[in-house]
GROMACS .gro file of C-alpha atoms in nm:
model
  169
    1UNK     CA    1   7.627  10.519  11.781
    2UNK     CA    2   7.668  10.699  11.423
    3UNK     CA    3   7.995  10.859  11.515
    4UNK     CA    4   8.132  10.540  11.676
    5UNK     CA    5   8.059  10.286  11.386
    6UNK     CA    6   8.209  10.574  11.188
    7UNK     CA    7   8.548  10.536  11.379
    8UNK     CA    8   8.514  10.139  11.355
    9UNK     CA    9   8.463  10.125  10.977
   10UNK     CA   10   8.712  10.367  10.897
   11UNK     CA   11   8.982  10.162  11.208
   12UNK     CA   12   8.878   9.832  11.024
   13UNK     CA   13   8.803   9.852  10.668
   14UNK     CA   14   8.967  10.118  10.540
   15UNK     CA   15   9.288  10.046  10.722
   16UNK     CA   16   9.326   9.638  10.633
   17UNK     CA   17   9.244   9.736  10.277
   18UNK     CA   18   9.485   9.973  10.293
   19UNK     CA   19   9.783   9.822  10.458
   20UNK     CA   20   9.671   9.499  10.193
   21UNK     CA   21   9.650   9.673   9.887
   22UNK     CA   22  10.047   9.835  10.013
   23UNK     CA   23  10.131   9.480  10.058
   24UNK     CA   24  10.018   9.375   9.732
   25UNK     CA   25  10.246   9.657   9.571
   26UNK     CA   26  10.550   9.552   9.713
   27UNK     CA   27  10.488   9.204   9.673
   28UNK     CA   28  10.430   9.208   9.288
   29UNK     CA   29  10.709   9.471   9.313
   30UNK     CA   30  10.943   9.236   9.461
   31UNK     CA   31  10.841   8.904   9.244
   32UNK     CA   32  10.849   9.166   8.920
   33UNK     CA   33  11.219   9.234   8.967
   34UNK     CA   34  11.241   8.880   9.102
   35UNK     CA   35  11.194   8.737   8.732
   36UNK     CA   36  11.358   9.029   8.539
   37UNK     CA   37  11.660   9.053   8.732
   38UNK     CA   38  11.675   8.643   8.905
   39UNK     CA   39  11.487   8.476   8.639
   40UNK     CA   40  11.328   8.318   8.950
   41UNK     CA   41  10.960   8.461   9.108
   42UNK     CA   42  10.874   8.522   9.481
   43UNK     CA   43  10.758   8.196   9.599
   44UNK     CA   44  10.393   8.177   9.688
   45UNK     CA   45  10.315   8.535   9.552
   46UNK     CA   46  10.033   8.386   9.394
   47UNK     CA   47   9.849   8.261   9.745
   48UNK     CA   48   9.984   8.575   9.898
   49UNK     CA   49   9.840   8.793   9.634
   50UNK     CA   50   9.501   8.601   9.650
   51UNK     CA   51   9.487   8.640  10.041
   52UNK     CA   52   9.562   9.008  10.045
   53UNK     CA   53   9.269   9.047   9.754
   54UNK     CA   54   9.038   8.916  10.008
   55UNK     CA   55   9.139   9.160  10.289
   56UNK     CA   56   9.081   9.496  10.020
   57UNK     CA   57   8.787   9.314   9.849
   58UNK     CA   58   8.569   9.232  10.206
   59UNK     CA   59   8.728   9.518  10.400
   60UNK     CA   60   8.597   9.792  10.136
   61UNK     CA   61   8.240   9.614  10.116
   62UNK     CA   62   8.143   9.780  10.470
   63UNK     CA   63   8.259  10.151  10.356
   64UNK     CA   64   8.078  10.129  10.020
   65UNK     CA   65   7.797  10.023  10.219
   66UNK     CA   66   7.874  10.278  10.462
   67UNK     CA   67   7.904  10.527  10.224
   68UNK     CA   68   7.666  10.448   9.961
   69UNK     CA   69   7.897  10.448   9.712
   70UNK     CA   70   7.771  10.130   9.578
   71UNK     CA   71   7.611  10.099   9.205
   72UNK     CA   72   7.253  10.236   9.167
   73UNK     CA   73   6.955  10.148   8.995
   74UNK     CA   74   6.766  10.476   9.012
   75UNK     CA   75   6.578  10.533   8.665
   76UNK     CA   76   6.255  10.493   8.824
   77UNK     CA   77   6.301  10.738   9.132
   78UNK     CA   78   6.153  11.013   8.928
   79UNK     CA   79   5.820  10.797   8.935
   80UNK     CA   80   5.813  10.719   9.271
   81UNK     CA   81   5.675  11.005   9.615
   82UNK     CA   82   5.903  11.039   9.836
   83UNK     CA   83   5.693  10.902  10.182
   84UNK     CA   84   5.728  10.590   9.887
   85UNK     CA   85   6.109  10.608   9.863
   86UNK     CA   86   6.179  10.647  10.232
   87UNK     CA   87   6.007  10.313  10.259
   88UNK     CA   88   6.152  10.135   9.955
   89UNK     CA   89   6.553  10.261  10.087
   90UNK     CA   90   6.469  10.122  10.426
   91UNK     CA   91   6.274   9.819  10.261
   92UNK     CA   92   6.594   9.778  10.042
   93UNK     CA   93   6.857   9.791  10.361
   94UNK     CA   94   6.687   9.537  10.541
   95UNK     CA   95   6.739   9.243  10.234
   96UNK     CA   96   7.081   9.415  10.159
   97UNK     CA   97   7.123   9.327  10.563
   98UNK     CA   98   6.954   8.984  10.527
   99UNK     CA   99   7.142   8.919  10.241
  100UNK     CA  100   7.510   8.980  10.419
  101UNK     CA  101   7.357   8.782  10.708
  102UNK     CA  102   7.287   8.450  10.491
  103UNK     CA  103   7.657   8.497  10.307
  104UNK     CA  104   7.816   8.555  10.626
  105UNK     CA  105   7.645   8.292  10.789
  106UNK     CA  106   7.729   7.988  10.464
  107UNK     CA  107   8.109   8.173  10.528
  108UNK     CA  108   8.115   8.088  10.899
  109UNK     CA  109   8.012   7.725  10.794
  110UNK     CA  110   8.273   7.712  10.561
  111UNK     CA  111   8.529   7.872  10.810
  112UNK     CA  112   8.468   7.595  11.033
  113UNK     CA  113   8.499   7.321  10.764
  114UNK     CA  114   8.863   7.477  10.658
  115UNK     CA  115   8.932   7.420  11.018
  116UNK     CA  116   8.785   7.092  11.081
  117UNK     CA  117   8.958   6.985  10.769
  118UNK     CA  118   9.262   7.169  10.814
  119UNK     CA  119   9.254   7.375  10.512
  120UNK     CA  120   9.549   7.547  10.383
  121UNK     CA  121   9.675   7.704  10.046
  122UNK     CA  122   9.890   7.399   9.812
  123UNK     CA  123  10.231   7.588   9.780
  124UNK     CA  124  10.324   7.785  10.138
  125UNK     CA  125  10.057   7.603  10.347
  126UNK     CA  126   9.887   7.865  10.517
  127UNK     CA  127   9.555   7.797  10.689
  128UNK     CA  128   9.241   7.933  10.516
  129UNK     CA  129   9.031   7.901  10.850
  130UNK     CA  130   9.185   8.239  10.927
  131UNK     CA  131   9.074   8.434  10.592
  132UNK     CA  132   8.720   8.285  10.576
  133UNK     CA  133   8.706   8.432  10.911
  134UNK     CA  134   8.799   8.767  10.838
  135UNK     CA  135   8.574   8.734  10.548
  136UNK     CA  136   8.294   8.643  10.772
  137UNK     CA  137   8.401   8.944  11.020
  138UNK     CA  138   8.370   9.246  10.760
  139UNK     CA  139   8.055   9.046  10.596
  140UNK     CA  140   7.859   9.063  10.925
  141UNK     CA  141   7.981   9.465  10.935
  142UNK     CA  142   7.896   9.497  10.633
  143UNK     CA  143   7.554   9.358  10.730
  144UNK     CA  144   7.513   9.571  11.029
  145UNK     CA  145   7.582   9.897  10.862
  146UNK     CA  146   7.255   9.825  10.644
  147UNK     CA  147   7.103   9.702  10.940
  148UNK     CA  148   7.135  10.063  11.076
  149UNK     CA  149   7.026  10.194  10.779
  150UNK     CA  150   6.685  10.029  10.827
  151UNK     CA  151   6.644  10.252  11.114
  152UNK     CA  152   6.803  10.579  11.041
  153UNK     CA  153   6.949  10.722  10.732
  154UNK     CA  154   7.234  10.710  10.571
  155UNK     CA  155   7.500  11.006  10.706
  156UNK     CA  156   7.577  11.260  10.457
  157UNK     CA  157   7.899  11.274  10.268
  158UNK     CA  158   8.103  11.582  10.335
  159UNK     CA  159   8.077  11.792  10.075
  160UNK     CA  160   8.425  11.710   9.865
  161UNK     CA  161   8.447  11.368   9.913
  162UNK     CA  162   8.194  11.225   9.671
  163UNK     CA  163   8.411  11.080   9.392
  164UNK     CA  164   8.165  10.911   9.193
  165UNK     CA  165   7.877  11.033   8.893
  166UNK     CA  166   7.545  11.107   9.085
  167UNK     CA  167   7.664  11.184   9.466
  168UNK     CA  168   7.734  11.551   9.402
  169UNK     CA  169   7.419  11.742   9.296
   0.00000   0.00000   0.00000
């Protein structure tokens, strides 16, 4: 189960966020070159950048949760007994899962409304419903990650892969 979820997260979130970031880089390069040399920006670059940023941010959410790389407030951890700390962590993951499920449900309603009204971006007239559905998918995947952590502990991060202070001992 853990290795399957790990592969799923790497195949969806990591690849989607990486490709979107790569596309944003080339889009910005083309836009800047167009402004500099042709005195004309790339039409719709702002809208495309916003959509790609949604993919980057929401695509990274499940990975951040999976690798426990989010911000942690641990000032009182030294005062909490280990048995209570395990219960606290499960409770926090349950609250996080519930929160992501609620946000995902709200985004489902928004995506349906976008589709019903035919909402599009202002310049390129790209439909907004698929973007909202991408957000729903990554929010639901993040909720699934936290639900998994309610019943089993998060996987250990291999040595050398911990990038932030506090993740290594």
